[in-house]
Short mmCIF file of N, CA, C and O in Angstrom, two decimals:
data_model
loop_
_atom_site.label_atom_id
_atom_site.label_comp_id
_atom_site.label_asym_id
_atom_site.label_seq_id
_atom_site.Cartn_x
_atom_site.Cartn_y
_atom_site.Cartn_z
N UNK A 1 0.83 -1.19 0.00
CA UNK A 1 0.00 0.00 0.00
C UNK A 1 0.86 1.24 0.00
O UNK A 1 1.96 1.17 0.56
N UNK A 2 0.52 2.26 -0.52
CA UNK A 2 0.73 3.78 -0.68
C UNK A 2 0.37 4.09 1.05
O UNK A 2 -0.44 3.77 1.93
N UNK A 3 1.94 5.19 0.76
CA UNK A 3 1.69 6.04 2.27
C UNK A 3 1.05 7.11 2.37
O UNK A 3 0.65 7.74 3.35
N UNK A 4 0.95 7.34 0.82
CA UNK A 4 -0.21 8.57 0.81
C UNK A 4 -1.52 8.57 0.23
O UNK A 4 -1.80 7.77 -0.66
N UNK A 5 -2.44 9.48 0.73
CA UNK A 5 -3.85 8.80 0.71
C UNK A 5 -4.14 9.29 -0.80
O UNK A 5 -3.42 9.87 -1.61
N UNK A 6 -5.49 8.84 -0.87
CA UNK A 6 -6.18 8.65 -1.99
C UNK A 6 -6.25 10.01 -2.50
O UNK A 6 -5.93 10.20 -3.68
N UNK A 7 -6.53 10.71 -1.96
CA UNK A 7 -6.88 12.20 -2.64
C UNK A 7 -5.74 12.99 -2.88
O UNK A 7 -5.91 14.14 -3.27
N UNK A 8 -4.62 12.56 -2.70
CA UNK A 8 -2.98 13.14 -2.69
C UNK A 8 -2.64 13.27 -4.38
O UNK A 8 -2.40 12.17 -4.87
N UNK A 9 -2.58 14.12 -5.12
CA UNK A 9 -1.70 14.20 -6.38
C UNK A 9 -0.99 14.91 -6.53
O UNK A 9 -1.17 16.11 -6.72
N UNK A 10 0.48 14.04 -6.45
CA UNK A 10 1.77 15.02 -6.32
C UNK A 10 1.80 15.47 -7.63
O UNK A 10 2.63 16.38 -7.75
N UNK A 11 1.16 15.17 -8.81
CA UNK A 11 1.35 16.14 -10.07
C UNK A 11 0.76 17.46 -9.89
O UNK A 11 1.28 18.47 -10.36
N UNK A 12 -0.53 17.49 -9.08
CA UNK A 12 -1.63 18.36 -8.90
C UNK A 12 -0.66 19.19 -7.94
O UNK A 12 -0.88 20.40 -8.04
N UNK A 13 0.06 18.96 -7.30
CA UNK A 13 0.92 20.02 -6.23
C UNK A 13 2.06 21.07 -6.96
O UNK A 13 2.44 22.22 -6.73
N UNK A 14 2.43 19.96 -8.04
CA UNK A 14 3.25 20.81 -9.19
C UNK A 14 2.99 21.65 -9.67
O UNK A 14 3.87 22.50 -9.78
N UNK A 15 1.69 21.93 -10.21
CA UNK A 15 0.93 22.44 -10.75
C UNK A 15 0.44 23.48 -9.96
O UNK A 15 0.19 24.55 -10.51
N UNK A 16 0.27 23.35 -8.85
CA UNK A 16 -0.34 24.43 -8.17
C UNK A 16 1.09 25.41 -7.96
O UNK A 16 0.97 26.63 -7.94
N UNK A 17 2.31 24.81 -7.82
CA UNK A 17 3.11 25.82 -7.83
C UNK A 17 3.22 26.72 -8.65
O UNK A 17 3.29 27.92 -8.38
N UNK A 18 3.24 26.22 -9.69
CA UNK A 18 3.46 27.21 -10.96
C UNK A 18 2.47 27.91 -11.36
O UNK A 18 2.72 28.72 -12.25
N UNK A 19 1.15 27.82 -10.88
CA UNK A 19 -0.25 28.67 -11.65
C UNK A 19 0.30 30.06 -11.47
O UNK A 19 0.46 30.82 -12.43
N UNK A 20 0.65 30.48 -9.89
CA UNK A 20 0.96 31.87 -9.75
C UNK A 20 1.21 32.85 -10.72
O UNK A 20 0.69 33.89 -11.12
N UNK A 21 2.52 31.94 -11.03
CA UNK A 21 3.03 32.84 -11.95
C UNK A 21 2.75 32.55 -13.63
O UNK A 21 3.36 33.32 -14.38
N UNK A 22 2.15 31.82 -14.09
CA UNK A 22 1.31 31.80 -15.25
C UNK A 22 0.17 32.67 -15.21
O UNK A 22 -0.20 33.48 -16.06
N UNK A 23 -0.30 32.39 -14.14
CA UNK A 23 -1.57 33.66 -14.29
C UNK A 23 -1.58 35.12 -14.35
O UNK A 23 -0.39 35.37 -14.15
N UNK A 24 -2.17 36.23 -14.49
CA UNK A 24 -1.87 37.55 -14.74
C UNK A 24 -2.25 37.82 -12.75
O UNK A 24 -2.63 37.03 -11.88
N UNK A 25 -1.90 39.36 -12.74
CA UNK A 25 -2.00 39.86 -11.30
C UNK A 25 -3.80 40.13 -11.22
O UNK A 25 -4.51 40.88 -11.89
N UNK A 26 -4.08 39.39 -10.34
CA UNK A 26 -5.90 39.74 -10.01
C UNK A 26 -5.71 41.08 -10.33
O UNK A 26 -4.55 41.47 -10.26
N UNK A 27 -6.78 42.09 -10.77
CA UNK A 27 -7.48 43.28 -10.35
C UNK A 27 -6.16 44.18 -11.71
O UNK A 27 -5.84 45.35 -11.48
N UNK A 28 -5.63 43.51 -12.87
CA UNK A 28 -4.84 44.58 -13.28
C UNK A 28 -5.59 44.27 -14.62
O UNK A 28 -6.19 43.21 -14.82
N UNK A 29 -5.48 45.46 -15.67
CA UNK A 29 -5.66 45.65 -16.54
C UNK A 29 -4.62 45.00 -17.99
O UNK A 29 -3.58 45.61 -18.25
N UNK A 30 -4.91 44.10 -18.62
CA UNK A 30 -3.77 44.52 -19.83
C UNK A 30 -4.25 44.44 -21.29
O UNK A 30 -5.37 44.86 -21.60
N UNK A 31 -3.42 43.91 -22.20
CA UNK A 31 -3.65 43.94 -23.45
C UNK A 31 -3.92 42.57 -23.80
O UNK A 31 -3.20 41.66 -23.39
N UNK A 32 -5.08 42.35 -24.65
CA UNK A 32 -4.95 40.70 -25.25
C UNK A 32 -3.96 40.30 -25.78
O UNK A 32 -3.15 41.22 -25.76
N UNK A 33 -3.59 39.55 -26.20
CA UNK A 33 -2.34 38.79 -27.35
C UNK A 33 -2.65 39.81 -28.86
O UNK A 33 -1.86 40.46 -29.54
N UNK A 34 -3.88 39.65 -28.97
CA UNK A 34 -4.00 40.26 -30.22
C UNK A 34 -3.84 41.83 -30.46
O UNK A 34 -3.27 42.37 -31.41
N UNK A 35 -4.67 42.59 -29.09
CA UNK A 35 -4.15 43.78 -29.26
C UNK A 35 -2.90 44.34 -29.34
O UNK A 35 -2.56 45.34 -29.97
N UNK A 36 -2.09 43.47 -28.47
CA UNK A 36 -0.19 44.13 -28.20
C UNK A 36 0.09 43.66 -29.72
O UNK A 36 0.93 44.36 -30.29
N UNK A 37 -0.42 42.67 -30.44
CA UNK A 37 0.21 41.77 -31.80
C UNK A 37 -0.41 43.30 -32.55
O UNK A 37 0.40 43.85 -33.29
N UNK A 38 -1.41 43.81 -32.44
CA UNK A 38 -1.79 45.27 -33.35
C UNK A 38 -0.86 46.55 -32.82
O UNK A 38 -0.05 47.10 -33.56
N UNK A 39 -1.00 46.82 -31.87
CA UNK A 39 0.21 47.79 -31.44
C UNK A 39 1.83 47.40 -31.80
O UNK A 39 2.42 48.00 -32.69
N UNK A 40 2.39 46.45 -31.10
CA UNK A 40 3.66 46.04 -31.59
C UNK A 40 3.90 45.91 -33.00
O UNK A 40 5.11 46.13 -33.12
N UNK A 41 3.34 45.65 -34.29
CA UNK A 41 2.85 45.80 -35.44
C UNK A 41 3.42 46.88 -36.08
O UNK A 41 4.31 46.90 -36.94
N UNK A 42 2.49 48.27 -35.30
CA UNK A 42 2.56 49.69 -36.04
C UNK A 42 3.67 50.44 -35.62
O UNK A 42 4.15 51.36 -36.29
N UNK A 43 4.29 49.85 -33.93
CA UNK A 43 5.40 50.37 -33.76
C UNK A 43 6.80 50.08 -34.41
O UNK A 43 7.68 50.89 -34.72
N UNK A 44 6.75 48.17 -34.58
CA UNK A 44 7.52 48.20 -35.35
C UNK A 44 7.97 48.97 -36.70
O UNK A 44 9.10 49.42 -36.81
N UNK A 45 6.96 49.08 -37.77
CA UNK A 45 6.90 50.11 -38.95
C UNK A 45 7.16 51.25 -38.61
O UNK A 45 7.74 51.83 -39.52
N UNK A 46 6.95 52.11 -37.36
CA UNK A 46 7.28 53.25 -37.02
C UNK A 46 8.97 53.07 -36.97
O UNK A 46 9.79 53.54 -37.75
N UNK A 47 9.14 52.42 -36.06
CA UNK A 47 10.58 52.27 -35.77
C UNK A 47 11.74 51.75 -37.06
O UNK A 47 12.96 51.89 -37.08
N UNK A 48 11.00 51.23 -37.90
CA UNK A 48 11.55 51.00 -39.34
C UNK A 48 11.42 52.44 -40.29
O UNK A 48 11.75 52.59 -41.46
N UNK A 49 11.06 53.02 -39.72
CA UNK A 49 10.99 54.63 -40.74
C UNK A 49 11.49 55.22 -39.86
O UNK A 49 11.57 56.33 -40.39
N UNK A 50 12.09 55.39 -38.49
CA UNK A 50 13.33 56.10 -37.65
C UNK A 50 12.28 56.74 -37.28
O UNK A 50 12.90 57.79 -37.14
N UNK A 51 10.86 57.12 -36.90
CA UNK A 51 10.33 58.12 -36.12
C UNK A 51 10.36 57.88 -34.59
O UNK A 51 10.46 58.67 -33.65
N UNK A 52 10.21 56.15 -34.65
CA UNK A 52 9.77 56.43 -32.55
C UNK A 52 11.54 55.17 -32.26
O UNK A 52 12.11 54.51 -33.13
N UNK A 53 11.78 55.24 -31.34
CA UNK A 53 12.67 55.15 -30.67
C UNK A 53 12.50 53.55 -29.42
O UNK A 53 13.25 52.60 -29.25
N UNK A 54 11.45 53.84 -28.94
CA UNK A 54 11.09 53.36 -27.35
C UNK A 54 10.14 53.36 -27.11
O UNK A 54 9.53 54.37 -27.46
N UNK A 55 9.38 52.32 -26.40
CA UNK A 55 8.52 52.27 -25.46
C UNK A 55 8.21 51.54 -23.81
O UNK A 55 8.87 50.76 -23.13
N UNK A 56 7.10 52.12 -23.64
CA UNK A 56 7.04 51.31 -22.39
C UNK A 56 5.56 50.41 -22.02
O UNK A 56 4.78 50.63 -22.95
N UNK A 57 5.01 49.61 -21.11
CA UNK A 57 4.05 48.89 -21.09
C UNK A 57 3.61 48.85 -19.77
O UNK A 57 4.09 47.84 -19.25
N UNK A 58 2.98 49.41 -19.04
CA UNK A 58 2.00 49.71 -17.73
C UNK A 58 0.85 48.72 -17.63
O UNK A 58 -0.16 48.83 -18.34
N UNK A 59 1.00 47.84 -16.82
CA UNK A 59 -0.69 47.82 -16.52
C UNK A 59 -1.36 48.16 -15.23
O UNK A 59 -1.42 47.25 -14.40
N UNK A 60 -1.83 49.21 -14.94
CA UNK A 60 -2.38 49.05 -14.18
C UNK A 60 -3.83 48.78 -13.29
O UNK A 60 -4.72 48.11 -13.82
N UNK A 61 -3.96 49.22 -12.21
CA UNK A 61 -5.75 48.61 -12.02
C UNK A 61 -6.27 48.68 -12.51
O UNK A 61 -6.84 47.65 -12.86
N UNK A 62 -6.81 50.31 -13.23
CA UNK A 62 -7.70 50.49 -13.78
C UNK A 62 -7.94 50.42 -15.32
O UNK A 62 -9.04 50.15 -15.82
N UNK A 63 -6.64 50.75 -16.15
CA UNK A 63 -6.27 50.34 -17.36
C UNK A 63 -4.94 50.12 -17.85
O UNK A 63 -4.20 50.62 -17.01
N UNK A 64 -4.45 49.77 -18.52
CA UNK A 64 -3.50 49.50 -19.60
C UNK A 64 -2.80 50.70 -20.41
O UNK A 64 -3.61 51.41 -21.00
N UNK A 65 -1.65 51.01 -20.52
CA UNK A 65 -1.18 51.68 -21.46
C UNK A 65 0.14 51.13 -21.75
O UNK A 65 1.00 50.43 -21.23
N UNK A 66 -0.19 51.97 -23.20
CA UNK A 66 1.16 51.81 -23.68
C UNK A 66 1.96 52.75 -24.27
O UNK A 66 1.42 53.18 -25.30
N UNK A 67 3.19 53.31 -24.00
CA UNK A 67 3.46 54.60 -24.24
C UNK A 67 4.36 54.28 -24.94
O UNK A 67 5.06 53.28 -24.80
N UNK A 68 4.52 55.82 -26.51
CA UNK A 68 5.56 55.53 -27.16
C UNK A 68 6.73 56.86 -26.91
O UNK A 68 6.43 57.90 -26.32
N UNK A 69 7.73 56.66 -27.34
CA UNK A 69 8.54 57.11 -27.04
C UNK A 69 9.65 58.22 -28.30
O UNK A 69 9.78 57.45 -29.25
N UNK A 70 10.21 59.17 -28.56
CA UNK A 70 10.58 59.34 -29.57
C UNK A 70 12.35 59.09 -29.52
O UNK A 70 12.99 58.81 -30.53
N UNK A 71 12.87 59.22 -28.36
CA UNK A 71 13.79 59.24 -27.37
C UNK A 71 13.27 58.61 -26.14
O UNK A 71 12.07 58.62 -25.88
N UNK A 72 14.11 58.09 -25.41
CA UNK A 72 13.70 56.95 -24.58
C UNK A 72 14.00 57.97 -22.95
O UNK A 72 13.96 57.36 -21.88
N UNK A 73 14.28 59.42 -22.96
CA UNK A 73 14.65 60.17 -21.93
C UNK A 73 13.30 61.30 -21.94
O UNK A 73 12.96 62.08 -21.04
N UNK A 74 12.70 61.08 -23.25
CA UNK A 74 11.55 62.07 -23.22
C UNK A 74 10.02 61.91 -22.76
O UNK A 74 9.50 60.80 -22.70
N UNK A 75 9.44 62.89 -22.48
CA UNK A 75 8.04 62.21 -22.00
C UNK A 75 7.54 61.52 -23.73
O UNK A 75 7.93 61.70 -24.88
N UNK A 76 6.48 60.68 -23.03
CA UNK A 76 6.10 59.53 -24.51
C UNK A 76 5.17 60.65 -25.62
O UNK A 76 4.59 61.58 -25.07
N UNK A 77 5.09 60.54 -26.80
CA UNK A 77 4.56 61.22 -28.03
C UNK A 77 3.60 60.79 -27.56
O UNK A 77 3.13 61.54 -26.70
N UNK A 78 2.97 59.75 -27.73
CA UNK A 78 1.57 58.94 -27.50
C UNK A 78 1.82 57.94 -26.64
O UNK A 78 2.83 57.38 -26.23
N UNK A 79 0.15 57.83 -26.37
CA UNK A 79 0.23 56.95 -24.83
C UNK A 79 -1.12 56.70 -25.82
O UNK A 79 -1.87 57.54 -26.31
N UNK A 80 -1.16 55.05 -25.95
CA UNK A 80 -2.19 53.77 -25.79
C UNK A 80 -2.96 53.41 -24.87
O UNK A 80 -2.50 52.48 -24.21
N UNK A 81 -4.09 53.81 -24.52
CA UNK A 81 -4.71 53.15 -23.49
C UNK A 81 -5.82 52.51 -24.11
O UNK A 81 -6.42 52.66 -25.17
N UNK A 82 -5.97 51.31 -22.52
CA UNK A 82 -7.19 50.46 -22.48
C UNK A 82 -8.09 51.03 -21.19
O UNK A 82 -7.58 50.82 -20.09
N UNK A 83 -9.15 51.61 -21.20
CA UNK A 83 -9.44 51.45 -19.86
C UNK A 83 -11.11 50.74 -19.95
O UNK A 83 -12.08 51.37 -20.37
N UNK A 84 -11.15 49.55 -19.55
CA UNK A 84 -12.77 49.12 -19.53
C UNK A 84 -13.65 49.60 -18.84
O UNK A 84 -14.75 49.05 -18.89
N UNK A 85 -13.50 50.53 -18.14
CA UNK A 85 -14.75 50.91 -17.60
C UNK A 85 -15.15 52.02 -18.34
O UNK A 85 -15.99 52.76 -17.83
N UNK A 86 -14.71 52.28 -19.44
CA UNK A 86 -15.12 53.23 -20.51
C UNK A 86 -15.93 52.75 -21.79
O UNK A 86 -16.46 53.42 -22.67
N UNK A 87 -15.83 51.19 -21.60
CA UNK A 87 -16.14 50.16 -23.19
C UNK A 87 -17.45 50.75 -23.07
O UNK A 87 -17.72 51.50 -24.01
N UNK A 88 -18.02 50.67 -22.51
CA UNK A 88 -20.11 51.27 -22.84
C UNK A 88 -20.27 52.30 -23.17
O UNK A 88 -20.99 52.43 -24.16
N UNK A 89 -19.70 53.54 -22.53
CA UNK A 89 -19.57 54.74 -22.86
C UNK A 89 -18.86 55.23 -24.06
O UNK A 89 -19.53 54.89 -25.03
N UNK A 90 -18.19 55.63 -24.29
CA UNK A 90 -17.06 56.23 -25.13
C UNK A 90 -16.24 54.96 -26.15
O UNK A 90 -16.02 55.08 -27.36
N UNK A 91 -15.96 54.05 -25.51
CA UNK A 91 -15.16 52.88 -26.39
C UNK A 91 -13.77 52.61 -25.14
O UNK A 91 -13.14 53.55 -24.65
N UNK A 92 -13.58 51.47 -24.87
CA UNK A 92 -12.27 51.51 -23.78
C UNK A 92 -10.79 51.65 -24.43
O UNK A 92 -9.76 51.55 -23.76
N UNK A 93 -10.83 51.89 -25.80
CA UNK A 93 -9.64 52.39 -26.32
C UNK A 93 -9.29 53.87 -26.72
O UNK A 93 -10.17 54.54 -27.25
N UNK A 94 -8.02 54.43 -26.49
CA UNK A 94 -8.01 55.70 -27.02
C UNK A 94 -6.29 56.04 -27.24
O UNK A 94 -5.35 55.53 -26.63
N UNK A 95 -6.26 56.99 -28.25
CA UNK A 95 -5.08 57.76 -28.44
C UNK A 95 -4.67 59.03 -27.80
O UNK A 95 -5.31 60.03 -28.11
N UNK A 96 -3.61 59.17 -26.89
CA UNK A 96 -3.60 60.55 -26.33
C UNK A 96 -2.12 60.95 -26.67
O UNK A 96 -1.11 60.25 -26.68
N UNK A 97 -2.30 62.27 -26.96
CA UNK A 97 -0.99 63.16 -27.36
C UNK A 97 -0.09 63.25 -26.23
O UNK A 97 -0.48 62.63 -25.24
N UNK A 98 1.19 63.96 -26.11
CA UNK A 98 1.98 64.22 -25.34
C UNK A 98 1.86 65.17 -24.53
O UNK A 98 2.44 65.10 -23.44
N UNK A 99 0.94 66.47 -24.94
CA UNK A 99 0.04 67.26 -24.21
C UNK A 99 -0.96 66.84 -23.14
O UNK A 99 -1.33 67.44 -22.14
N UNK A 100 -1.33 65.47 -23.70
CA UNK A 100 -2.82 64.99 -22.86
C UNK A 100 -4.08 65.11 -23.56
O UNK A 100 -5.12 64.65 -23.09
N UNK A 101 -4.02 65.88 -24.96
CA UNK A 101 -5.31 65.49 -25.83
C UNK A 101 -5.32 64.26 -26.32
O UNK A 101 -4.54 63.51 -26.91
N UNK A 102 -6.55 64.28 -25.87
CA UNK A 102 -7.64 62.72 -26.74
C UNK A 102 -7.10 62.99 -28.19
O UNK A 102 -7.19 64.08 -28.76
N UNK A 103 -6.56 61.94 -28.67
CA UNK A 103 -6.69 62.34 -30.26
C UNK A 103 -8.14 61.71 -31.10
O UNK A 103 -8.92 62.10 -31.97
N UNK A 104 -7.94 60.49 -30.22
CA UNK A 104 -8.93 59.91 -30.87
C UNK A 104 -9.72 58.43 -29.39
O UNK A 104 -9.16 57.97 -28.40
N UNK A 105 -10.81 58.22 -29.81
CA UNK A 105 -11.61 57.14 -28.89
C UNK A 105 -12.71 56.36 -29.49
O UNK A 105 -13.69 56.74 -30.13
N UNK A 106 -12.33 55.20 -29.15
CA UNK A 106 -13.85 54.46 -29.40
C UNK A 106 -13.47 52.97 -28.85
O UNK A 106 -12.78 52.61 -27.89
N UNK A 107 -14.29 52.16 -29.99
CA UNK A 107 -14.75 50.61 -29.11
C UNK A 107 -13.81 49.46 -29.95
O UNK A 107 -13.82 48.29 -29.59
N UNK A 108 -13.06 49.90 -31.01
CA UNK A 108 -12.31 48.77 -31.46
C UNK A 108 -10.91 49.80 -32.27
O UNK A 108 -10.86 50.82 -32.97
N UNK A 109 -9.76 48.69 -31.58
CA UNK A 109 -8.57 49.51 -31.39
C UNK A 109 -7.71 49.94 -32.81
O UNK A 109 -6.98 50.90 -33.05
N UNK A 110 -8.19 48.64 -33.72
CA UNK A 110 -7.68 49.54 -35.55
C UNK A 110 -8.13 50.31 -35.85
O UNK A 110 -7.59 50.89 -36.79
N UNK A 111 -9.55 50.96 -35.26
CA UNK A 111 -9.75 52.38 -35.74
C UNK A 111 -9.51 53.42 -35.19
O UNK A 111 -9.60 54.46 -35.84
N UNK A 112 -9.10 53.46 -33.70
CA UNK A 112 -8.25 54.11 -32.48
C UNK A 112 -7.10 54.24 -33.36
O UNK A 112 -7.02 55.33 -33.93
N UNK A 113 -6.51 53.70 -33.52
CA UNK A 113 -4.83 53.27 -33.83
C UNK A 113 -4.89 54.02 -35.29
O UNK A 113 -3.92 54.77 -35.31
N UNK A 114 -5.73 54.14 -36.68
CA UNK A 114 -5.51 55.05 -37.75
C UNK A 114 -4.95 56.01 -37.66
O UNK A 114 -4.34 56.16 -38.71
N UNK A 115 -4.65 57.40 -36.53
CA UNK A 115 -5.01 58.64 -36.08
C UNK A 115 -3.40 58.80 -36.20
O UNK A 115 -2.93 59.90 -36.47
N UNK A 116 -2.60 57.72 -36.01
CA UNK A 116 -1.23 57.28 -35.84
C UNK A 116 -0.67 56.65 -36.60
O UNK A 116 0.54 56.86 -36.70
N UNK A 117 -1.25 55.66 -37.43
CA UNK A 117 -1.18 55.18 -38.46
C UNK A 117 -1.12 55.50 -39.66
O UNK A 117 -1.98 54.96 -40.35
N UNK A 118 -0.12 56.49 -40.41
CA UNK A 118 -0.19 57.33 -41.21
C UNK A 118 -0.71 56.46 -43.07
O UNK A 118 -1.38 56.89 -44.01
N UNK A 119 -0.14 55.44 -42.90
CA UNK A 119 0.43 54.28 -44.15
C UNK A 119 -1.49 53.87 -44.59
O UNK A 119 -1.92 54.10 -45.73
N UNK A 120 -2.21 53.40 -43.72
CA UNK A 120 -3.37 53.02 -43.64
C UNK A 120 -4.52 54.37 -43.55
O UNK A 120 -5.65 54.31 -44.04
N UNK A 121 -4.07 55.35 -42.96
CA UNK A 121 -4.79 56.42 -43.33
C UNK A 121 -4.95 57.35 -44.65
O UNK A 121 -5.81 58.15 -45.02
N UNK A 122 -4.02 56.99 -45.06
CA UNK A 122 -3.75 57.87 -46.62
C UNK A 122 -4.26 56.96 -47.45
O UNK A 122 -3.81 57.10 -48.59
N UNK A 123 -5.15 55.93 -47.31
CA UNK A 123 -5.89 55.23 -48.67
C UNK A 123 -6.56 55.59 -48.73
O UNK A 123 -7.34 55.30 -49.64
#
């Protein structure tokens, strides 16, 4: 006989170690796979035409951003946000300038993201 009981699964203990850190932080905001795959996207092309430099990636409680950079010592040109408690209202995505104007807002992020998107806007 087994010294350990029936309900014991040392695979299941393995497993519980590692969820922690597979899982995201309760209560934070971020980007899907697909949205960072649309942002990382346009920055790359930016950064292939020498305009942006750097960025950075926040998540916090309440939303998500993502800031770009033109120089990596300067405040960011644009800042990406997600914030969901805006999705009903306004759209939980938006573009904001380096000033702090809205450039642009709504409910799905390739049409947020045009305003910046110079290549896709000129068709």
């Amino acid at each position: 006989m087994s010294s350990l009981s029936d309900d014991f699964d040392p695979s299941g203990s393995r497993a519980a170690e590692r969820s922690p850190a597979a899982l995201p932080v309760p209560g934070r905001v971020t980007f899907s796979r697909l949205e960072l795959n649309r942002i990382l996207n346009l920055y790359g092309r930016m950064v292939a035409d020498g305009e942006w430099r750097d960025y950075a990636i926040d998540f916090l409680k309440d939303r998500a951003v993502f800031s770009i950079f033109r120089r990596a010592s300067e405040v960011p040109i644009y800042r990406i946000e997600k914030d969901p408690r805006l999705a009903r209202k306004q759209g939980a995505y938006s573009v904001i300038s380096a000033g702090g104007l809205i450039l642009r807002r709504g409910h799905e992020l390739d049409r947020v993201l045009l305003v910046i998107d110079r290549k896709l806007a000129l068709v």
